[in-house]
Amino acid sequence: MLHFFDANTLSNFFIYLFTHIIFVGIGAKIISCSLLAFGFWLLVRRENFIGFLVCTFFSFLFAFFGGLLNFIV
Amino acid sequence: MAGSSGQGGSPTVITGVQPPQKPLNLLNAVSEIQLFSSVEKNISQPLNPNYFTTQNRIDFFTVGVKNAMTHLLFTIIFTPLSIAVFHRLIHIFGDKELSLFNEIYTIFLMFSVSIGFAIFLASLKDSYVGTVTKLMVKSLFQGLLVGEIFKIIVAFIVYQFIYIQLTPAHIASLILFLNKYAGSLLVNKLHVDYVQMFYWILDFRNVFPISIVFVIIGSLILIGFPTAAIILSIIKNKQKVDID
């Protein structure tokens, strides 16, 4: 069991996590939509512009980074 | 707070109303407008328009212009990227197929900043009462309009410059430059195909002229939506007064 947690496996796990779940497909959609919704909530309810712009920026990042990964992975 | 009106022909003395503070940002400006509207709603005599001095007009105008500039960079960078999704040059969420959800979400993302600020500014529809408050709103919106026009001009210049510079010869020079300094990384590690890169950049070049149209649409949303909300509020108030 111990060999499952070696550095190489963990590294591969995180690479897989980021390239197949978080930045692409349904994972990216959920994170991007949630960030955008949170940004609008910050703007409308808390009148926090900076928070809104930051959330929108990261929403863009999660939406477009998957496409970039398609080129390099 | 403002003093009450005098009786008969005696002069009305307004005391205790602080002059508008210099707003530092859009939130300050909107807060000042809301504060003044609540004062003007509670006084029987309208304030003298000169209560909103020339300096105040310039301050509110400047805030409007500065607000347009704060999201200039954001708009200039992300509008072409969003258009590139429709040209199948960038795969949103890594999806090679462009589904209806992806298309709608890309459009919404592209206009998200404009929509967000438009919704926030539309809250001023309830504050558009009283002489001074109307002047404050007008000054702010004039600044926003000028700022947005300036943003469109800057975006047009930047996009046209990039479009003109991205000739096939220049793209080839760029790729040769990248190969000279990062060739081993691009070819060996990232397995980049230079021919594919060349045609991708050439196709991406066509995104820039169309992007200016969407920058203009975004500006129209940012100015038009709150203006329409204020006009509708004026019409509704007039109808209420007529009914009374």
Short mmCIF file of C-alpha atoms in Angstrom, two decimals:
data_model
loop_
_atom_site.label_atom_id
_atom_site.label_comp_id
_atom_site.label_asym_id
_atom_site.label_seq_id
_atom_site.Cartn_x
_atom_site.Cartn_y
_atom_site.Cartn_z
CA MET A 1 0.00 0.00 0.00
CA LEU A 2 2.81 2.39 0.84
CA HIS A 3 4.10 2.53 -2.75
CA PHE A 4 0.76 4.06 -3.82
CA PHE A 5 1.76 7.27 -2.02
CA ASP A 6 5.19 7.71 -3.53
CA ALA A 7 6.13 11.11 -4.93
CA ASN A 8 5.84 10.03 -8.55
CA THR A 9 2.31 8.67 -8.13
CA LEU A 10 1.19 11.71 -6.18
CA SER A 11 2.65 13.98 -8.84
CA ASN A 12 0.87 12.03 -11.57
CA PHE A 13 -2.33 12.16 -9.55
CA PHE A 14 -2.22 15.94 -9.25
CA ILE A 15 -1.32 16.34 -12.90
CA TYR A 16 -4.28 14.16 -13.85
CA LEU A 17 -6.51 16.08 -11.41
CA PHE A 18 -5.61 19.44 -12.96
CA THR A 19 -5.55 18.40 -16.61
CA HIS A 20 -8.62 16.18 -16.68
CA ILE A 21 -10.94 17.38 -13.93
CA ILE A 22 -10.29 20.91 -12.67
CA PHE A 23 -9.32 22.76 -15.81
CA VAL A 24 -11.27 20.78 -18.39
CA GLY A 25 -14.77 19.39 -18.81
CA ILE A 26 -17.42 19.40 -16.11
CA GLY A 27 -15.00 20.38 -13.33
CA ALA A 28 -13.96 23.56 -15.13
CA LYS A 29 -17.59 24.38 -15.94
CA ILE A 30 -18.67 24.04 -12.31
CA ILE A 31 -15.75 26.08 -10.96
CA SER A 32 -16.01 28.78 -13.63
CA CYS A 33 -19.79 29.17 -13.27
CA SER A 34 -19.53 29.20 -9.46
CA LEU A 35 -16.83 31.86 -9.52
CA LEU A 36 -18.83 34.04 -11.89
CA ALA A 37 -21.98 33.68 -9.79
CA PHE A 38 -20.01 34.51 -6.64
CA GLY A 39 -18.51 37.54 -8.37
CA PHE A 40 -21.97 38.85 -9.26
CA TRP A 41 -23.15 38.22 -5.71
CA LEU A 42 -20.19 40.23 -4.39
CA LEU A 43 -21.01 43.09 -6.77
CA VAL A 44 -24.76 43.21 -6.20
CA ARG A 45 -24.98 42.36 -2.47
CA ARG A 46 -21.66 43.55 -1.09
CA GLU A 47 -20.89 46.26 -3.72
CA ASN A 48 -17.37 44.85 -3.90
CA PHE A 49 -15.96 45.75 -7.34
CA ILE A 50 -12.51 44.37 -6.80
CA GLY A 51 -13.94 41.05 -5.68
CA PHE A 52 -16.19 40.97 -8.73
CA LEU A 53 -13.31 41.68 -11.12
CA VAL A 54 -11.08 39.09 -9.42
CA CYS A 55 -13.79 36.43 -9.56
CA THR A 56 -14.52 37.23 -13.21
CA PHE A 57 -10.81 37.02 -14.03
CA PHE A 58 -10.48 33.59 -12.39
CA SER A 59 -13.70 32.47 -14.03
CA PHE A 60 -12.11 33.32 -17.38
CA LEU A 61 -8.96 31.50 -16.34
CA PHE A 62 -10.78 28.29 -15.53
CA ALA A 63 -12.82 28.56 -18.73
CA PHE A 64 -9.90 29.14 -21.10
CA PHE A 65 -7.01 27.34 -19.46
CA GLY A 66 -8.47 23.99 -20.48
CA GLY A 67 -8.19 25.04 -24.10
CA LEU A 68 -4.57 25.99 -23.55
CA LEU A 69 -3.88 22.62 -21.99
CA ASN A 70 -5.20 20.99 -25.16
CA PHE A 71 -2.28 22.53 -27.01
CA ILE A 72 0.44 21.54 -24.60
CA VAL A 73 -0.69 18.27 -23.04
CA MET B 1 -30.34 67.31 7.97
CA ALA B 2 -32.12 69.99 5.96
CA GLY B 3 -34.25 72.54 7.79
CA SER B 4 -37.97 72.82 7.14
CA SER B 5 -39.45 75.34 4.74
CA GLY B 6 -40.57 78.78 5.95
CA GLN B 7 -44.18 79.94 5.99
CA GLY B 8 -45.81 82.21 3.36
CA GLY B 9 -43.22 84.21 1.50
CA SER B 10 -40.43 83.93 4.06
CA PRO B 11 -37.17 82.58 2.72
CA THR B 12 -36.32 78.97 3.19
CA VAL B 13 -33.03 78.34 4.89
CA ILE B 14 -31.47 75.00 4.26
CA THR B 15 -29.07 74.20 7.03
CA GLY B 16 -27.05 71.18 7.91
CA VAL B 17 -26.84 69.62 4.41
CA GLN B 18 -23.25 68.73 3.78
CA PRO B 19 -22.03 69.59 0.27
CA PRO B 20 -21.27 66.56 -1.89
CA GLN B 21 -17.99 64.94 -0.89
CA LYS B 22 -15.39 64.29 -3.56
CA PRO B 23 -15.97 60.68 -4.60
CA LEU B 24 -12.88 58.50 -4.80
CA ASN B 25 -14.45 55.71 -6.81
CA LEU B 26 -17.76 54.58 -8.30
CA LEU B 27 -19.00 53.20 -5.00
CA ASN B 28 -18.39 56.55 -3.27
CA ALA B 29 -20.16 58.37 -6.10
CA VAL B 30 -23.22 56.10 -5.96
CA SER B 31 -23.31 56.38 -2.15
CA GLU B 32 -23.21 60.19 -2.35
CA ILE B 33 -26.03 60.17 -4.91
CA GLN B 34 -28.13 57.88 -2.71
CA LEU B 35 -27.46 60.08 0.34
CA PHE B 36 -28.46 63.25 -1.47
CA SER B 37 -31.55 61.67 -2.97
CA SER B 38 -32.74 60.66 0.49
CA VAL B 39 -32.24 64.28 1.66
CA GLU B 40 -33.98 65.80 -1.36
CA LYS B 41 -36.93 63.43 -1.01
CA ASN B 42 -37.54 64.80 2.50
CA ILE B 43 -37.38 68.52 1.81
CA SER B 44 -40.28 70.49 0.38
CA GLN B 45 -38.22 73.11 -1.45
CA PRO B 46 -35.77 71.94 -4.12
CA LEU B 47 -32.11 72.71 -3.61
CA ASN B 48 -30.45 75.36 -5.74
CA PRO B 49 -28.61 73.67 -8.65
CA ASN B 50 -25.54 75.73 -7.78
CA TYR B 51 -25.27 73.66 -4.64
CA PHE B 52 -23.62 71.13 -6.95
CA THR B 53 -20.59 73.22 -7.86
CA THR B 54 -18.43 73.02 -10.96
CA GLN B 55 -15.76 71.24 -8.90
CA ASN B 56 -18.34 68.62 -7.88
CA ARG B 57 -19.35 68.13 -11.52
CA ILE B 58 -15.72 67.58 -12.50
CA ASP B 59 -15.21 65.16 -9.59
CA PHE B 60 -18.18 63.01 -10.57
CA PHE B 61 -17.25 63.21 -14.24
CA THR B 62 -13.71 62.05 -13.42
CA VAL B 63 -15.01 59.08 -11.44
CA GLY B 64 -17.08 58.02 -14.46
CA VAL B 65 -14.06 58.23 -16.76
CA LYS B 66 -11.81 56.38 -14.28
CA ASN B 67 -14.35 53.59 -13.91
CA ALA B 68 -14.29 52.94 -17.66
CA MET B 69 -10.51 52.80 -17.56
CA THR B 70 -10.37 50.26 -14.73
CA HIS B 71 -11.72 47.49 -16.93
CA LEU B 72 -10.04 48.63 -20.17
CA LEU B 73 -7.26 46.03 -19.96
CA PHE B 74 -9.68 43.29 -19.02
CA THR B 75 -11.92 44.08 -22.00
CA ILE B 76 -9.05 44.39 -24.50
CA ILE B 77 -7.55 41.03 -23.52
CA PHE B 78 -10.63 38.90 -22.96
CA THR B 79 -12.87 40.03 -25.83
CA PRO B 80 -10.62 38.57 -28.60
CA LEU B 81 -10.17 35.39 -26.55
CA SER B 82 -13.95 34.99 -26.31
CA ILE B 83 -14.40 35.60 -30.05
CA ALA B 84 -11.66 33.04 -30.74
CA VAL B 85 -13.85 30.42 -29.05
CA PHE B 86 -16.48 30.90 -31.77
CA HIS B 87 -13.79 30.56 -34.43
CA ARG B 88 -12.83 27.20 -32.87
CA LEU B 89 -9.33 28.58 -32.16
CA ILE B 90 -9.65 28.20 -28.40
CA HIS B 91 -11.49 25.32 -26.78
CA ILE B 92 -13.43 26.60 -23.82
CA PHE B 93 -13.30 24.13 -20.91
CA GLY B 94 -11.06 22.01 -23.14
CA ASP B 95 -14.10 20.83 -25.14
CA LYS B 96 -13.30 20.36 -28.81
CA GLU B 97 -17.00 20.56 -29.67
CA LEU B 98 -18.74 23.91 -29.14
CA SER B 99 -22.01 23.10 -27.39
CA LEU B 100 -24.91 25.53 -26.90
CA PHE B 101 -24.01 25.93 -23.21
CA ASN B 102 -20.41 26.81 -24.14
CA GLU B 103 -21.56 29.40 -26.68
CA ILE B 104 -24.00 31.08 -24.29
CA TYR B 105 -21.51 30.98 -21.44
CA THR B 106 -18.77 32.50 -23.62
CA ILE B 107 -21.04 35.39 -24.61
CA PHE B 108 -22.05 35.92 -20.98
CA LEU B 109 -18.44 35.81 -19.83
CA MET B 110 -17.42 38.29 -22.51
CA PHE B 111 -20.04 40.80 -21.36
CA SER B 112 -19.90 39.93 -17.65
CA VAL B 113 -18.05 43.07 -16.58
CA SER B 114 -20.39 45.33 -18.56
CA ILE B 115 -23.48 43.51 -17.27
CA GLY B 116 -22.22 43.65 -13.69
CA PHE B 117 -21.58 47.38 -13.73
CA ALA B 118 -24.85 48.01 -15.62
CA ILE B 119 -26.83 46.20 -12.91
CA PHE B 120 -25.04 48.18 -10.20
CA LEU B 121 -25.60 51.53 -11.93
CA ALA B 122 -29.26 50.69 -12.57
CA SER B 123 -29.80 50.98 -8.80
CA LEU B 124 -29.59 54.75 -9.31
CA LYS B 125 -33.07 54.70 -10.87
CA ASP B 126 -34.56 55.12 -7.40
CA SER B 127 -32.23 58.03 -6.63
CA TYR B 128 -33.01 60.13 -9.70
CA VAL B 129 -35.06 62.73 -7.79
CA GLY B 130 -34.28 66.29 -6.82
CA THR B 131 -32.29 68.96 -8.58
CA VAL B 132 -28.85 68.25 -7.20
CA THR B 133 -29.16 64.47 -7.38
CA LYS B 134 -30.14 64.63 -11.03
CA LEU B 135 -27.07 66.75 -11.73
CA MET B 136 -24.90 64.24 -9.87
CA VAL B 137 -26.28 61.34 -11.90
CA LYS B 138 -25.90 63.25 -15.16
CA SER B 139 -22.28 64.18 -14.38
CA LEU B 140 -21.45 60.59 -13.50
CA PHE B 141 -23.05 59.22 -16.64
CA GLN B 142 -21.37 61.83 -18.82
CA GLY B 143 -18.03 60.71 -17.39
CA LEU B 144 -18.92 57.08 -18.01
CA LEU B 145 -19.91 57.84 -21.59
CA VAL B 146 -16.66 59.69 -22.31
CA GLY B 147 -14.68 56.91 -20.61
CA GLU B 148 -16.39 54.25 -22.67
CA ILE B 149 -15.80 56.19 -25.91
CA PHE B 150 -12.15 56.50 -24.99
CA LYS B 151 -12.04 52.77 -24.22
CA ILE B 152 -13.51 51.97 -27.65
CA ILE B 153 -10.94 54.21 -29.37
CA VAL B 154 -8.04 52.61 -27.48
CA ALA B 155 -9.37 49.11 -28.23
CA PHE B 156 -9.77 50.02 -31.92
CA ILE B 157 -6.20 51.32 -32.13
CA VAL B 158 -4.73 48.31 -30.32
CA TYR B 159 -6.68 45.76 -32.36
CA GLN B 160 -5.97 47.46 -35.68
CA PHE B 161 -2.27 47.71 -34.82
CA ILE B 162 -2.10 44.00 -33.97
CA TYR B 163 -4.09 43.10 -37.10
CA ILE B 164 -1.79 45.13 -39.35
CA GLN B 165 1.38 43.81 -37.70
CA LEU B 166 0.39 40.14 -37.83
CA THR B 167 1.32 39.63 -41.47
CA PRO B 168 2.57 36.17 -42.56
CA ALA B 169 6.14 37.53 -42.73
CA HIS B 170 5.95 38.90 -39.19
CA ILE B 171 4.41 35.69 -37.87
CA ALA B 172 7.22 33.70 -39.45
CA SER B 173 9.77 36.06 -37.87
CA LEU B 174 8.08 35.63 -34.50
CA ILE B 175 8.21 31.85 -34.76
CA LEU B 176 11.89 31.97 -35.75
CA PHE B 177 12.54 34.23 -32.75
CA LEU B 178 10.73 31.80 -30.42
CA ASN B 179 12.62 28.87 -31.92
CA LYS B 180 15.93 30.66 -31.35
CA TYR B 181 15.35 31.28 -27.65
CA ALA B 182 12.87 28.57 -26.61
CA GLY B 183 13.21 25.98 -29.35
CA SER B 184 14.10 23.03 -27.13
CA LEU B 185 11.21 23.78 -24.75
CA LEU B 186 8.68 24.21 -27.57
CA VAL B 187 9.75 21.30 -29.73
CA ASN B 188 11.07 18.72 -27.29
CA LYS B 189 8.96 19.31 -24.18
CA LEU B 190 5.69 20.80 -25.55
CA HIS B 191 5.84 19.12 -29.01
CA VAL B 192 4.69 22.27 -30.76
CA ASP B 193 4.19 22.04 -34.53
CA TYR B 194 5.46 25.30 -36.05
CA VAL B 195 3.32 25.00 -39.16
CA GLN B 196 0.19 24.54 -37.03
CA MET B 197 1.26 27.47 -34.84
CA PHE B 198 1.76 29.64 -37.94
CA TYR B 199 -1.74 28.97 -39.27
CA TRP B 200 -3.29 29.30 -35.81
CA ILE B 201 -1.82 32.78 -35.35
CA LEU B 202 -2.86 33.69 -38.90
CA ASP B 203 -6.46 32.62 -38.13
CA PHE B 204 -6.37 34.40 -34.75
CA ARG B 205 -5.50 37.62 -36.59
CA ASN B 206 -9.04 37.68 -38.07
CA VAL B 207 -10.56 37.81 -34.58
CA PHE B 208 -9.38 41.38 -33.88
CA PRO B 209 -11.56 43.38 -36.32
CA ILE B 210 -14.68 41.57 -35.07
CA SER B 211 -13.67 42.11 -31.43
CA ILE B 212 -14.10 45.86 -31.70
CA VAL B 213 -17.80 45.33 -32.49
CA PHE B 214 -18.23 43.40 -29.25
CA VAL B 215 -16.33 46.03 -27.26
CA ILE B 216 -18.85 48.58 -28.58
CA ILE B 217 -21.76 46.27 -27.66
CA GLY B 218 -20.34 45.90 -24.14
CA SER B 219 -20.10 49.68 -23.76
CA LEU B 220 -23.66 50.09 -25.03
CA ILE B 221 -24.85 47.59 -22.41
CA LEU B 222 -22.95 49.39 -19.63
CA ILE B 223 -24.40 52.80 -20.52
CA GLY B 224 -27.73 51.82 -22.08
CA PHE B 225 -29.13 49.51 -19.43
CA PRO B 226 -28.90 51.93 -16.46
CA THR B 227 -30.05 54.83 -18.66
CA ALA B 228 -33.09 52.83 -19.73
CA ALA B 229 -33.79 51.91 -16.09
CA ILE B 230 -33.68 55.60 -15.08
CA ILE B 231 -35.94 56.64 -18.00
CA LEU B 232 -38.46 53.91 -17.11
CA SER B 233 -38.39 55.07 -13.49
CA ILE B 234 -39.09 58.68 -14.59
CA ILE B 235 -42.03 57.52 -16.75
CA LYS B 236 -43.42 55.40 -13.90
CA ASN B 237 -43.14 58.30 -11.43
CA LYS B 238 -44.85 60.65 -13.88
CA GLN B 239 -47.70 58.17 -14.33
CA LYS B 240 -48.01 57.87 -10.54
CA VAL B 241 -48.18 61.67 -10.18
CA ASP B 242 -50.80 61.88 -12.96
CA ILE B 243 -52.94 59.23 -11.26
CA ASP B 244 -52.70 61.08 -7.92
#
